[in-house]
Amino acid sequence: MNATYLVHSRPEILLACLGMALLMYGVFKGDRSFRTVSWIAVLGLVAAGCVLSAVSGPRALAFGSQFVLDGFALFMKWLVLIGSALAIVMSLAFNERERMARFEYPILILFATVGMLMMISANDLMSLYVGLELQSLSLYVIAAFNRDSTRSTEAGLKYFVLGALSSGMLLYGASLVYGFAGTTNFTALAALLDGSDGKAPGLGLLVGLVFVIAGLAFKISAVPFHMWTPDVYEGAPTPVTAFFAAAPKIAAMALTVRVLVGPFGELVHQWQQIVIFVSIASMILGALAAIWQTNIKRLLAYSSIGHVGFALVGLAAGTEAGVQGVAIYMAIYLVMNVGTFCCVLCMRQYGRAVEGIEDLAGLSKTQPMLALALAIFMFSMAGIPPLAGFFAKLYVFLAAVDAKLYGLAVIGLLTSVVAAFYYLRIIKLMYFDDAKESFERPVPGEIGVILVGSSLFILLFFAYPAPIIAGASAAAKVLFPG
C-alpha cells in the first residue's frame, strides 16, 4: 500500500488505535478508570481534529478512490469531533450518579466517531457502508448501555431492529446501482451520469437510488423513516440521547449531501422530488407531533425531526448555496442541541432525573441562570432573531428561494411558526407558572462550562459569523467545482 494513502486517513487511524489502547487499559484497570479513559478520549478527539487540519489540503483520494479528503470533509469532520468530545464530557457526572461509569462508554463513542469520519470521507458505496455499520454497531450498544433499565434495553433493541432494516434497504439500493451502472465508485458514477453520451439513466438505477436515499433517511431520522427516534431518544440515557442528536446526525447528513450532490448530482431533478417530499413531511410532523408531548426528550426527538426537515430544504435546492446552508445549519444545530441537553441533564429532584416538561414550571425563580440558558436555546430553535437559529433557517430558505422552490420555503416558514409554539410554551412554564420543586444544585462543573460556551455562541453568533460562514462556503465549493 502506498504510504501516502495513510496520510489522509491519519485522524481515523489515530482514533482507532487510541480506542484499542484504551480498551486494553480499561480491561486491566477496571471501571475505576472511567474518568481517566473519558478525558484521554476527549484529548484524542481534539488531537484528531488537529491532525485533520494538518493533513487537509486540495481534494485528495486514497485507498483506490474509496476515500476522499476535501474541504467538505474537513468542515463536517470537525463538527463530528466537537460533538463527540462534548458528548463524553457531558456524560461524566450523569454516568457516575447513575452507576453507569464503565470505561467502555467513551471507547464506544470513539469507535462510533471513526465510523462517522469514514462516512463523511466515503467516495464509494462500499466504504460508505463500512463506515455506516461501524458507527451503527457502536450506537446500538450505547443506546442500551444502562443495562439495569428496561427502557434503555428496549431503546437499544428497537434501534437495532430498525437499523438492520435500513441497512438492508441501503445495501439493496447499492446492489441495484452496481448492477445497472457497473460501478460503486462515486467518481466513476459521476462520470457515467454526466449526460455526455446522451443516454438517460435507466429505471433500475433510479430505483436503486431511491433505496439508497431511504437507507440514509433512516440515519437522519427523516419522515417516513423517523419511527425509531422518539422511543430511542426517550429510552436511552440522557447523555446518549444528546450524542445521538448531535454527531451521528451531522455525519449522516454530510453523507447524504455527498451522495446526492456528488455521484448523482446530474440526476438532481429526479432525487429533488424525493428530498422535497421528505423535507416537507419532516417539517410538518416535527411541528405538529411535538405539541402534545409531555416528556422533554420526546419533544426534542420530534424537534430534531423538524430540524432535519429544515436542513433538507437546503439540499433540495441542489445548489452550492443550498449545501452551504446545510453546513451552516448543522453547525448551529450542534450547539443548540448540546446546550439544550445540558439543561436536560440538570433536571434532577431528590436524587433522580426528571423528564416531564411540567417539571420546568417556575424554574426562573429557583434557578434563574439555568432558565435563562434554556430560554436562549428555545428562542434559537424557534428561529427568533438575532439568535443563531434564525440565521440557520435564513440561509436554507434563501437557497430554496434562489432555486425557485417558493412553495417549499413558504411551508418551511409556516411550520417554523407552528413549531415556535412548543418552544415558547417551555419559556412560559419557566417564567410565568408557579414554581415546583427546585432542581438539585450545583450544576456539575463540566456541564456549566458547556452551557456558558454554547449560550454565548448562540447569543453572539450575529456579531461574528464569519468563521462558520466561510468554512461552510469553502465546504460547498468543493462539491461544485464547475
CSV table of C-alpha atoms in Angstrom, one decimal:
chain,number,residue,atom,x,y,z
A,1,MET,CA,0.0,0.0,0.0
A,2,ASN,CA,1.2,3.5,-0.9
A,3,ALA,CA,2.3,5.2,2.3
A,4,THR,CA,0.7,8.5,1.1
A,5,TYR,CA,-2.7,6.8,1.5
A,6,LEU,CA,-2.2,6.7,5.2
A,7,VAL,CA,-1.6,10.4,5.4
A,8,HIS,CA,-5.1,11.3,4.5
A,9,SER,CA,-6.7,8.9,7.0
A,10,ARG,CA,-4.5,9.8,10.0
A,11,PRO,CA,-7.4,11.0,12.1
A,12,GLU,CA,-9.3,7.8,11.7
A,13,ILE,CA,-6.2,5.7,12.3
A,14,LEU,CA,-5.3,7.7,15.4
A,15,LEU,CA,-8.8,7.3,16.9
A,16,ALA,CA,-8.9,3.6,16.1
A,17,CYS,CA,-5.5,2.9,17.7
A,18,LEU,CA,-6.4,5.1,20.7
A,19,GLY,CA,-9.7,3.2,21.1
A,20,MET,CA,-7.9,-0.2,21.1
A,21,ALA,CA,-5.3,1.1,23.5
A,22,LEU,CA,-7.9,2.5,25.9
A,23,LEU,CA,-9.8,-0.8,25.7
A,24,MET,CA,-6.7,-2.7,26.9
A,25,TYR,CA,-6.1,-0.1,29.6
A,26,GLY,CA,-9.7,-0.3,30.8
A,27,VAL,CA,-9.6,-4.1,31.0
A,28,PHE,CA,-6.7,-4.0,33.4
A,29,LYS,CA,-7.8,-1.0,35.4
A,30,GLY,CA,-11.5,-1.8,35.6
A,31,ASP,CA,-14.3,0.7,35.9
A,32,ARG,CA,-12.4,3.0,38.2
A,33,SER,CA,-10.6,4.2,35.1
A,34,PHE,CA,-13.8,5.7,33.7
A,35,ARG,CA,-12.8,9.3,34.2
A,36,THR,CA,-9.2,8.8,33.0
A,37,VAL,CA,-10.4,6.9,29.9
A,38,SER,CA,-13.0,9.6,29.2
A,39,TRP,CA,-10.6,12.5,29.4
A,40,ILE,CA,-8.0,10.7,27.3
A,41,ALA,CA,-10.7,10.0,24.7
A,42,VAL,CA,-11.6,13.7,24.7
A,43,LEU,CA,-8.0,14.7,24.2
A,44,GLY,CA,-7.7,12.1,21.4
A,45,LEU,CA,-10.7,13.6,19.6
A,46,VAL,CA,-9.1,17.1,19.9
A,47,ALA,CA,-5.8,15.7,18.6
A,48,ALA,CA,-7.6,14.0,15.7
A,49,GLY,CA,-9.0,17.4,14.8
A,50,CYS,CA,-5.6,19.0,14.8
A,51,VAL,CA,-4.2,16.2,12.7
A,52,LEU,CA,-7.2,16.6,10.3
A,53,SER,CA,-6.4,20.3,9.8
A,54,ALA,CA,-2.7,19.5,9.3
A,55,VAL,CA,-3.3,16.8,6.6
A,56,SER,CA,-6.1,18.6,4.8
A,57,GLY,CA,-5.4,20.4,1.5
A,58,PRO,CA,-6.6,20.1,-2.1
A,59,ARG,CA,-9.0,17.3,-2.8
A,60,ALA,CA,-7.2,14.0,-2.3
A,61,LEU,CA,-8.3,10.4,-3.0
A,62,ALA,CA,-6.9,7.3,-1.2
A,63,PHE,CA,-7.5,3.6,-1.0
A,64,GLY,CA,-8.4,3.0,-4.6
A,65,SER,CA,-10.5,6.2,-4.7
A,66,GLN,CA,-12.8,4.9,-2.0
A,67,PHE,CA,-11.7,7.6,0.5
A,68,VAL,CA,-11.7,11.3,-0.2
A,69,LEU,CA,-10.4,14.2,1.9
A,70,ASP,CA,-11.5,17.7,0.9
A,71,GLY,CA,-12.9,20.9,2.3
A,72,PHE,CA,-16.3,19.5,2.8
A,73,ALA,CA,-14.9,16.6,4.8
A,74,LEU,CA,-12.8,18.9,6.8
A,75,PHE,CA,-15.7,21.1,7.9
A,76,MET,CA,-18.1,18.2,8.7
A,77,LYS,CA,-15.5,16.1,10.4
A,78,TRP,CA,-14.6,19.0,12.8
A,79,LEU,CA,-18.3,19.2,13.7
A,80,VAL,CA,-18.5,15.5,14.4
A,81,LEU,CA,-15.3,15.6,16.5
A,82,ILE,CA,-16.6,18.5,18.6
A,83,GLY,CA,-20.0,16.8,19.1
A,84,SER,CA,-18.4,13.5,20.2
A,85,ALA,CA,-16.0,15.2,22.6
A,86,LEU,CA,-18.8,17.3,24.2
A,87,ALA,CA,-20.9,14.2,24.5
A,88,ILE,CA,-18.2,12.4,26.5
A,89,VAL,CA,-17.7,15.4,28.8
A,90,MET,CA,-21.5,15.8,29.3
A,91,SER,CA,-21.8,12.2,30.4
A,92,LEU,CA,-19.2,12.2,33.2
A,93,ALA,CA,-21.4,13.3,36.2
A,94,PHE,CA,-24.5,11.6,34.9
A,95,ASN,CA,-22.8,8.2,34.4
A,96,GLU,CA,-21.2,8.3,37.8
A,97,ARG,CA,-24.5,9.2,39.5
A,98,GLU,CA,-26.5,6.5,37.7
A,99,ARG,CA,-23.8,3.9,38.3
A,100,MET,CA,-23.1,3.7,34.6
A,101,ALA,CA,-19.5,4.8,34.9
A,102,ARG,CA,-18.0,1.9,32.8
A,103,PHE,CA,-14.8,2.5,30.8
A,104,GLU,CA,-16.4,1.1,27.6
A,105,TYR,CA,-18.7,4.1,27.2
A,106,PRO,CA,-16.1,6.6,25.9
A,107,ILE,CA,-14.4,3.9,23.9
A,108,LEU,CA,-17.7,3.1,22.1
A,109,ILE,CA,-18.1,6.8,21.2
A,110,LEU,CA,-14.5,6.7,19.8
A,111,PHE,CA,-15.3,3.8,17.6
A,112,ALA,CA,-18.6,5.4,16.5
A,113,THR,CA,-16.7,8.5,15.7
A,114,VAL,CA,-14.2,6.6,13.5
A,115,GLY,CA,-17.2,5.3,11.6
A,116,MET,CA,-18.7,8.8,11.2
A,117,LEU,CA,-15.4,10.1,9.9
A,118,MET,CA,-15.3,7.3,7.3
A,119,MET,CA,-18.8,8.0,6.3
A,120,ILE,CA,-18.0,11.7,5.6
A,121,SER,CA,-15.0,10.7,3.5
A,122,ALA,CA,-16.7,7.9,1.7
A,123,ASN,CA,-16.2,8.0,-2.1
A,124,ASP,CA,-17.6,4.6,-2.8
A,125,LEU,CA,-20.8,2.8,-1.8
A,126,MET,CA,-18.7,0.1,-0.2
A,127,SER,CA,-16.7,2.4,2.0
A,128,LEU,CA,-19.9,4.2,2.8
A,129,TYR,CA,-21.4,1.0,4.1
A,130,VAL,CA,-18.4,0.0,6.1
A,131,GLY,CA,-18.3,3.4,7.9
A,132,LEU,CA,-22.1,3.4,8.4
A,133,GLU,CA,-22.0,0.0,10.1
A,134,LEU,CA,-19.0,0.8,12.2
A,135,GLN,CA,-20.9,3.7,13.5
A,136,SER,CA,-24.2,1.9,13.9
A,137,LEU,CA,-22.8,-1.1,15.8
A,138,SER,CA,-21.4,1.2,18.4
A,139,LEU,CA,-24.6,3.2,18.6
A,140,TYR,CA,-26.7,0.0,19.2
A,141,VAL,CA,-24.7,-0.8,22.2
A,142,ILE,CA,-24.6,2.7,23.6
A,143,ALA,CA,-28.4,3.0,23.3
A,144,ALA,CA,-28.8,0.0,25.7
A,145,PHE,CA,-25.8,1.0,27.9
A,146,ASN,CA,-27.9,1.2,31.1
A,147,ARG,CA,-28.4,-2.5,31.5
A,148,ASP,CA,-30.5,-2.1,34.6
A,149,SER,CA,-33.1,0.0,32.8
A,150,THR,CA,-35.9,-1.7,30.8
A,151,ARG,CA,-36.4,1.4,28.8
A,152,SER,CA,-32.8,1.6,27.8
A,153,THR,CA,-32.7,-2.0,26.7
A,154,GLU,CA,-35.9,-1.5,24.8
A,155,ALA,CA,-34.4,1.5,23.1
A,156,GLY,CA,-31.3,-0.4,22.0
A,157,LEU,CA,-33.4,-3.3,20.7
A,158,LYS,CA,-35.7,-1.0,18.7
A,159,TYR,CA,-32.8,0.9,17.2
A,160,PHE,CA,-31.0,-2.4,16.3
A,161,VAL,CA,-34.0,-4.0,14.6
A,162,LEU,CA,-35.0,-0.9,12.6
A,163,GLY,CA,-31.3,-0.1,11.9
A,164,ALA,CA,-30.8,-3.5,10.4
A,165,LEU,CA,-33.9,-2.9,8.2
A,166,SER,CA,-32.5,0.4,7.0
A,167,SER,CA,-29.1,-1.2,6.3
A,168,GLY,CA,-30.7,-3.9,4.2
A,169,MET,CA,-32.6,-1.2,2.2
A,170,LEU,CA,-29.3,0.7,1.6
A,171,LEU,CA,-27.5,-2.5,0.6
A,172,TYR,CA,-30.3,-3.4,-1.8
A,173,GLY,CA,-30.1,0.0,-3.4
A,174,ALA,CA,-26.3,-0.2,-3.7
A,175,SER,CA,-26.6,-3.6,-5.4
A,176,LEU,CA,-29.1,-2.1,-7.9
A,177,VAL,CA,-26.8,0.8,-8.6
A,178,TYR,CA,-23.9,-1.5,-9.2
A,179,GLY,CA,-26.0,-3.9,-11.3
A,180,PHE,CA,-27.2,-1.1,-13.7
A,181,ALA,CA,-24.1,1.2,-13.6
A,182,GLY,CA,-21.3,-1.4,-13.3
A,183,THR,CA,-19.5,0.5,-10.5
A,184,THR,CA,-20.0,1.7,-6.9
A,185,ASN,CA,-17.3,4.4,-7.1
A,186,PHE,CA,-18.6,7.9,-6.7
A,187,THR,CA,-16.2,9.4,-9.2
A,188,ALA,CA,-17.0,6.8,-11.8
A,189,LEU,CA,-20.7,7.2,-11.2
A,190,ALA,CA,-20.5,10.9,-11.7
A,191,ALA,CA,-18.6,10.4,-15.0
A,192,LEU,CA,-21.2,7.8,-16.1
A,193,LEU,CA,-24.2,10.1,-15.4
A,194,ASP,CA,-22.8,13.4,-16.7
A,195,GLY,CA,-25.0,13.0,-19.8
A,196,SER,CA,-22.2,13.3,-22.2
A,197,ASP,CA,-23.2,10.1,-24.0
A,198,GLY,CA,-26.8,11.4,-24.5
A,199,LYS,CA,-28.3,8.4,-22.7
A,200,ALA,CA,-30.8,8.8,-19.9
A,201,PRO,CA,-30.2,6.8,-16.7
A,202,GLY,CA,-32.1,3.5,-16.6
A,203,LEU,CA,-35.1,2.9,-14.4
A,204,GLY,CA,-33.2,0.3,-12.4
A,205,LEU,CA,-30.5,2.8,-11.4
A,206,LEU,CA,-33.2,5.3,-10.3
A,207,VAL,CA,-34.9,2.6,-8.2
A,208,GLY,CA,-31.5,1.8,-6.6
A,209,LEU,CA,-31.0,5.5,-5.8
A,210,VAL,CA,-34.4,5.6,-4.1
A,211,PHE,CA,-33.5,2.7,-1.9
A,212,VAL,CA,-30.1,4.3,-1.0
A,213,ILE,CA,-32.0,7.5,-0.1
A,214,ALA,CA,-34.4,5.5,2.1
A,215,GLY,CA,-31.5,4.0,4.0
A,216,LEU,CA,-29.9,7.4,4.5
A,217,ALA,CA,-33.2,8.9,5.5
A,218,PHE,CA,-33.4,6.5,8.4
A,219,LYS,CA,-30.0,7.6,9.7
A,220,ILE,CA,-31.0,11.3,9.8
A,221,SER,CA,-34.5,10.3,11.2
A,222,ALA,CA,-36.4,11.9,8.4
A,223,VAL,CA,-40.0,11.2,7.7
A,224,PRO,CA,-41.2,8.5,6.9
A,225,PHE,CA,-38.2,6.7,8.4
A,226,HIS,CA,-38.4,8.5,11.8
A,227,MET,CA,-40.3,5.9,13.8
A,228,TRP,CA,-37.4,4.9,15.9
A,229,THR,CA,-36.5,8.4,17.0
A,230,PRO,CA,-39.0,9.3,19.8
A,231,ASP,CA,-38.7,5.9,21.5
A,232,VAL,CA,-34.9,5.7,21.4
A,233,TYR,CA,-34.5,9.3,22.5
A,234,GLU,CA,-36.8,8.8,25.5
A,235,GLY,CA,-35.5,5.3,26.5
A,236,ALA,CA,-31.7,5.8,26.1
A,237,PRO,CA,-29.8,7.5,28.9
A,238,THR,CA,-29.8,11.3,28.5
A,239,PRO,CA,-26.1,11.7,27.6
A,240,VAL,CA,-26.6,9.0,24.9
A,241,THR,CA,-29.6,10.9,23.6
A,242,ALA,CA,-27.6,14.1,23.5
A,243,PHE,CA,-24.9,12.2,21.5
A,244,PHE,CA,-27.5,10.7,19.1
A,245,ALA,CA,-28.9,14.2,18.4
A,246,ALA,CA,-25.6,15.7,17.6
A,247,ALA,CA,-22.6,13.9,16.0
A,248,PRO,CA,-24.3,10.9,14.2
A,249,LYS,CA,-27.0,13.1,12.7
A,250,ILE,CA,-24.4,15.5,11.4
A,251,ALA,CA,-22.3,12.7,9.9
A,252,ALA,CA,-25.4,11.1,8.2
A,253,MET,CA,-26.5,14.5,6.8
A,254,ALA,CA,-23.0,15.1,5.4
A,255,LEU,CA,-23.1,11.6,3.8
A,256,THR,CA,-26.5,12.3,2.3
A,257,VAL,CA,-25.3,15.5,0.8
A,258,ARG,CA,-22.1,13.9,-0.6
A,259,VAL,CA,-24.0,11.0,-2.1
A,260,LEU,CA,-26.7,13.1,-3.8
A,261,VAL,CA,-24.6,16.1,-4.9
A,262,GLY,CA,-21.5,14.0,-5.9
A,263,PRO,CA,-22.2,10.9,-7.9
A,264,PHE,CA,-25.9,11.6,-8.5
A,265,GLY,CA,-25.5,15.4,-9.0
A,266,GLU,CA,-26.6,15.1,-12.6
A,267,LEU,CA,-29.9,13.4,-11.5
A,268,VAL,CA,-30.9,16.4,-9.3
A,269,HIS,CA,-34.3,16.7,-11.0
A,270,GLN,CA,-35.0,13.0,-10.1
A,271,TRP,CA,-33.9,13.0,-6.5
A,272,GLN,CA,-35.0,16.6,-5.8
A,273,GLN,CA,-38.7,15.5,-5.8
A,274,ILE,CA,-37.9,12.9,-3.1
A,275,VAL,CA,-35.9,15.3,-0.9
A,276,ILE,CA,-38.7,17.9,-1.2
A,277,PHE,CA,-41.3,15.4,0.0
A,278,VAL,CA,-39.1,14.2,2.8
A,279,SER,CA,-38.3,17.7,3.9
A,280,ILE,CA,-42.0,18.9,3.9
A,281,ALA,CA,-43.1,15.7,5.8
A,282,SER,CA,-40.4,16.1,8.4
A,283,MET,CA,-41.1,19.8,9.0
A,284,ILE,CA,-44.8,19.2,9.3
A,285,LEU,CA,-44.5,16.1,11.6
A,286,GLY,CA,-41.8,17.8,13.7
A,287,ALA,CA,-44.0,20.9,14.1
A,288,LEU,CA,-47.3,19.1,15.0
A,289,ALA,CA,-46.3,15.9,16.8
A,290,ALA,CA,-44.2,17.7,19.4
A,291,ILE,CA,-47.2,19.9,20.6
A,292,TRP,CA,-48.8,17.1,22.6
A,293,GLN,CA,-45.6,15.7,24.2
A,294,THR,CA,-45.2,15.8,27.9
A,295,ASN,CA,-41.7,14.3,28.1
A,296,ILE,CA,-38.9,16.7,27.3
A,297,LYS,CA,-36.8,14.1,25.5
A,298,ARG,CA,-39.6,13.0,23.2
A,299,LEU,CA,-40.3,16.7,22.5
A,300,LEU,CA,-36.7,17.1,21.5
A,301,ALA,CA,-36.9,14.0,19.3
A,302,TYR,CA,-39.7,15.5,17.3
A,303,SER,CA,-37.9,18.8,17.3
A,304,SER,CA,-34.8,17.1,15.8
A,305,ILE,CA,-37.0,15.5,13.1
A,306,GLY,CA,-38.3,19.0,12.2
A,307,HIS,CA,-34.7,20.4,12.2
A,308,VAL,CA,-33.7,17.7,9.7
A,309,GLY,CA,-36.6,18.8,7.5
A,310,PHE,CA,-35.3,22.4,7.6
A,311,ALA,CA,-31.7,21.3,6.7
A,312,LEU,CA,-33.1,19.3,3.8
A,313,VAL,CA,-34.6,22.5,2.4
A,314,GLY,CA,-31.0,23.5,1.5
A,315,LEU,CA,-30.3,20.1,0.0
A,316,ALA,CA,-33.5,20.2,-2.1
A,317,ALA,CA,-32.2,23.4,-3.7
A,318,GLY,CA,-29.4,21.3,-5.2
A,319,THR,CA,-27.1,24.3,-5.4
A,320,GLU,CA,-23.9,25.5,-3.9
A,321,ALA,CA,-25.8,28.0,-1.8
A,322,GLY,CA,-28.0,25.2,-0.6
A,323,VAL,CA,-25.1,23.0,0.5
A,324,GLN,CA,-23.6,26.0,2.3
A,325,GLY,CA,-26.9,26.5,4.1
A,326,VAL,CA,-27.0,22.8,5.2
A,327,ALA,CA,-23.4,23.1,6.6
A,328,ILE,CA,-24.2,26.3,8.5
A,329,TYR,CA,-27.5,24.7,9.8
A,330,MET,CA,-25.7,21.6,11.1
A,331,ALA,CA,-23.0,23.7,12.8
A,332,ILE,CA,-25.6,25.8,14.7
A,333,TYR,CA,-27.9,22.8,15.3
A,334,LEU,CA,-24.9,21.1,17.0
A,335,VAL,CA,-24.5,23.9,19.5
A,336,MET,CA,-28.2,24.3,20.1
A,337,ASN,CA,-28.7,20.6,20.8
A,338,VAL,CA,-25.7,20.3,23.1
A,339,GLY,CA,-26.8,23.3,25.1
A,340,THR,CA,-30.4,22.1,25.4
A,341,PHE,CA,-29.4,18.6,26.5
A,342,CYS,CA,-27.0,20.1,29.1
A,343,CYS,CA,-30.1,21.8,30.6
A,344,VAL,CA,-32.0,18.5,30.5
A,345,LEU,CA,-29.1,16.8,32.3
A,346,CYS,CA,-29.6,19.3,35.1
A,347,MET,CA,-33.2,18.3,35.7
A,348,ARG,CA,-32.8,16.3,38.9
A,349,GLN,CA,-35.0,16.3,42.0
A,350,TYR,CA,-34.5,14.2,45.2
A,351,GLY,CA,-31.6,12.4,43.6
A,352,ARG,CA,-33.4,11.2,40.5
A,353,ALA,CA,-33.7,12.5,37.0
A,354,VAL,CA,-37.0,14.1,35.9
A,355,GLU,CA,-38.0,14.5,32.3
A,356,GLY,CA,-41.5,16.0,32.4
A,357,ILE,CA,-42.0,19.3,30.7
A,358,GLU,CA,-44.2,20.4,33.6
A,359,ASP,CA,-41.3,20.0,36.0
A,360,LEU,CA,-39.8,23.1,34.4
A,361,ALA,CA,-42.5,25.3,35.9
A,362,GLY,CA,-41.2,28.3,37.8
A,363,LEU,CA,-37.5,27.4,37.0
A,364,SER,CA,-36.7,31.1,36.6
A,365,LYS,CA,-37.5,31.7,40.3
A,366,THR,CA,-35.4,28.8,41.7
A,367,GLN,CA,-32.5,28.6,39.2
A,368,PRO,CA,-32.6,31.8,37.0
A,369,MET,CA,-29.3,31.2,35.2
A,370,LEU,CA,-30.3,27.7,34.1
A,371,ALA,CA,-33.7,29.1,33.0
A,372,LEU,CA,-32.0,31.9,31.0
A,373,ALA,CA,-29.7,29.4,29.2
A,374,LEU,CA,-32.7,27.1,28.3
A,375,ALA,CA,-34.7,30.2,27.1
A,376,ILE,CA,-31.8,31.2,24.8
A,377,PHE,CA,-31.8,27.7,23.2
A,378,MET,CA,-35.6,27.6,22.9
A,379,PHE,CA,-35.7,31.0,21.2
A,380,SER,CA,-32.9,30.0,18.9
A,381,MET,CA,-34.6,26.7,17.9
A,382,ALA,CA,-37.7,28.7,17.2
A,383,GLY,CA,-35.7,30.9,14.9
A,384,ILE,CA,-36.1,34.2,16.7
A,385,PRO,CA,-33.6,36.9,15.6
A,386,PRO,CA,-30.9,37.8,16.3
A,387,LEU,CA,-30.1,34.4,17.7
A,388,ALA,CA,-28.0,31.8,15.7
A,389,GLY,CA,-31.1,29.6,15.0
A,390,PHE,CA,-32.6,32.5,12.9
A,391,PHE,CA,-29.5,32.6,10.6
A,392,ALA,CA,-29.5,28.8,10.3
A,393,LYS,CA,-33.0,28.9,8.8
A,394,LEU,CA,-32.4,32.1,6.9
A,395,TYR,CA,-29.6,30.5,4.8
A,396,VAL,CA,-31.5,27.4,3.8
A,397,PHE,CA,-34.7,29.4,3.0
A,398,LEU,CA,-32.7,31.8,0.9
A,399,ALA,CA,-31.2,28.9,-1.0
A,400,ALA,CA,-34.7,27.5,-1.7
A,401,VAL,CA,-35.9,30.9,-2.9
A,402,ASP,CA,-32.9,31.2,-5.2
A,403,ALA,CA,-33.7,27.8,-6.6
A,404,LYS,CA,-37.3,28.9,-7.2
A,405,LEU,CA,-38.6,26.5,-4.7
A,406,TYR,CA,-41.0,29.1,-3.3
A,407,GLY,CA,-43.6,26.6,-2.0
A,408,LEU,CA,-41.0,24.7,0.0
A,409,ALA,CA,-39.7,27.9,1.5
A,410,VAL,CA,-43.3,29.0,2.4
A,411,ILE,CA,-44.1,25.7,4.0
A,412,GLY,CA,-40.8,25.9,6.0
A,413,LEU,CA,-41.8,29.3,7.3
A,414,LEU,CA,-45.3,28.2,8.3
A,415,THR,CA,-44.0,25.1,10.1
A,416,SER,CA,-41.4,27.2,11.8
A,417,VAL,CA,-44.2,29.4,13.2
A,418,VAL,CA,-46.1,26.3,14.4
A,419,ALA,CA,-43.1,24.8,16.0
A,420,ALA,CA,-42.4,28.0,17.9
A,421,PHE,CA,-45.5,27.2,20.0
A,422,TYR,CA,-43.9,24.4,21.9
A,423,TYR,CA,-40.6,26.1,22.3
A,424,LEU,CA,-42.3,29.2,23.7
A,425,ARG,CA,-44.5,27.0,25.9
A,426,ILE,CA,-41.4,25.9,27.7
A,427,ILE,CA,-40.3,29.5,28.2
A,428,LYS,CA,-43.8,30.3,29.5
A,429,LEU,CA,-43.6,27.5,32.0
A,430,MET,CA,-40.3,28.6,33.3
A,431,TYR,CA,-41.1,32.3,33.7
A,432,PHE,CA,-44.8,32.6,34.3
A,433,ASP,CA,-46.0,29.4,36.1
A,434,ASP,CA,-45.8,28.8,39.8
A,435,ALA,CA,-42.6,27.2,40.9
A,436,LYS,CA,-42.5,23.5,41.7
A,437,GLU,CA,-39.7,21.6,43.4
A,438,SER,CA,-36.3,23.1,42.6
A,439,PHE,CA,-33.7,21.2,40.7
A,440,GLU,CA,-30.6,20.0,42.5
A,441,ARG,CA,-27.6,22.3,42.9
A,442,PRO,CA,-24.9,23.0,42.0
A,443,VAL,CA,-24.7,22.3,38.2
A,444,PRO,CA,-21.8,20.0,37.5
A,445,GLY,CA,-18.7,21.9,36.5
A,446,GLU,CA,-18.3,20.4,33.1
A,447,ILE,CA,-22.0,21.0,32.3
A,448,GLY,CA,-21.7,24.6,33.5
A,449,VAL,CA,-18.8,25.3,31.2
A,450,ILE,CA,-20.6,23.9,28.1
A,451,LEU,CA,-23.7,25.8,29.0
A,452,VAL,CA,-21.9,29.1,29.2
A,453,GLY,CA,-20.0,28.5,26.0
A,454,SER,CA,-23.0,27.3,23.9
A,455,SER,CA,-25.2,30.2,25.2
A,456,LEU,CA,-22.6,32.8,24.3
A,457,PHE,CA,-22.2,31.2,20.8
A,458,ILE,CA,-26.0,31.3,20.2
A,459,LEU,CA,-26.3,34.9,21.5
A,460,LEU,CA,-23.2,36.4,19.8
A,461,PHE,CA,-23.2,34.5,16.5
A,462,PHE,CA,-24.6,37.5,14.7
A,463,ALA,CA,-21.7,39.6,15.8
A,464,TYR,CA,-19.0,37.4,14.2
A,465,PRO,CA,-20.5,34.7,12.0
A,466,ALA,CA,-17.5,34.8,9.5
A,467,PRO,CA,-15.7,31.6,10.6
A,468,ILE,CA,-18.8,29.4,10.3
A,469,ILE,CA,-20.0,31.0,7.0
A,470,ALA,CA,-16.5,31.0,5.4
A,471,GLY,CA,-16.0,27.4,6.4
A,472,ALA,CA,-19.4,26.3,5.1
A,473,SER,CA,-18.8,28.2,1.9
A,474,ALA,CA,-15.4,26.5,1.3
A,475,ALA,CA,-17.0,23.2,2.0
A,476,ALA,CA,-19.8,23.7,-0.5
A,477,LYS,CA,-17.4,24.9,-3.2
A,478,VAL,CA,-15.7,21.5,-3.2
A,479,LEU,CA,-18.9,19.8,-4.3
A,480,PHE,CA,-19.5,22.2,-7.1
A,481,PRO,CA,-16.1,22.6,-8.7
A,482,GLY,CA,-17.6,23.8,-12.0
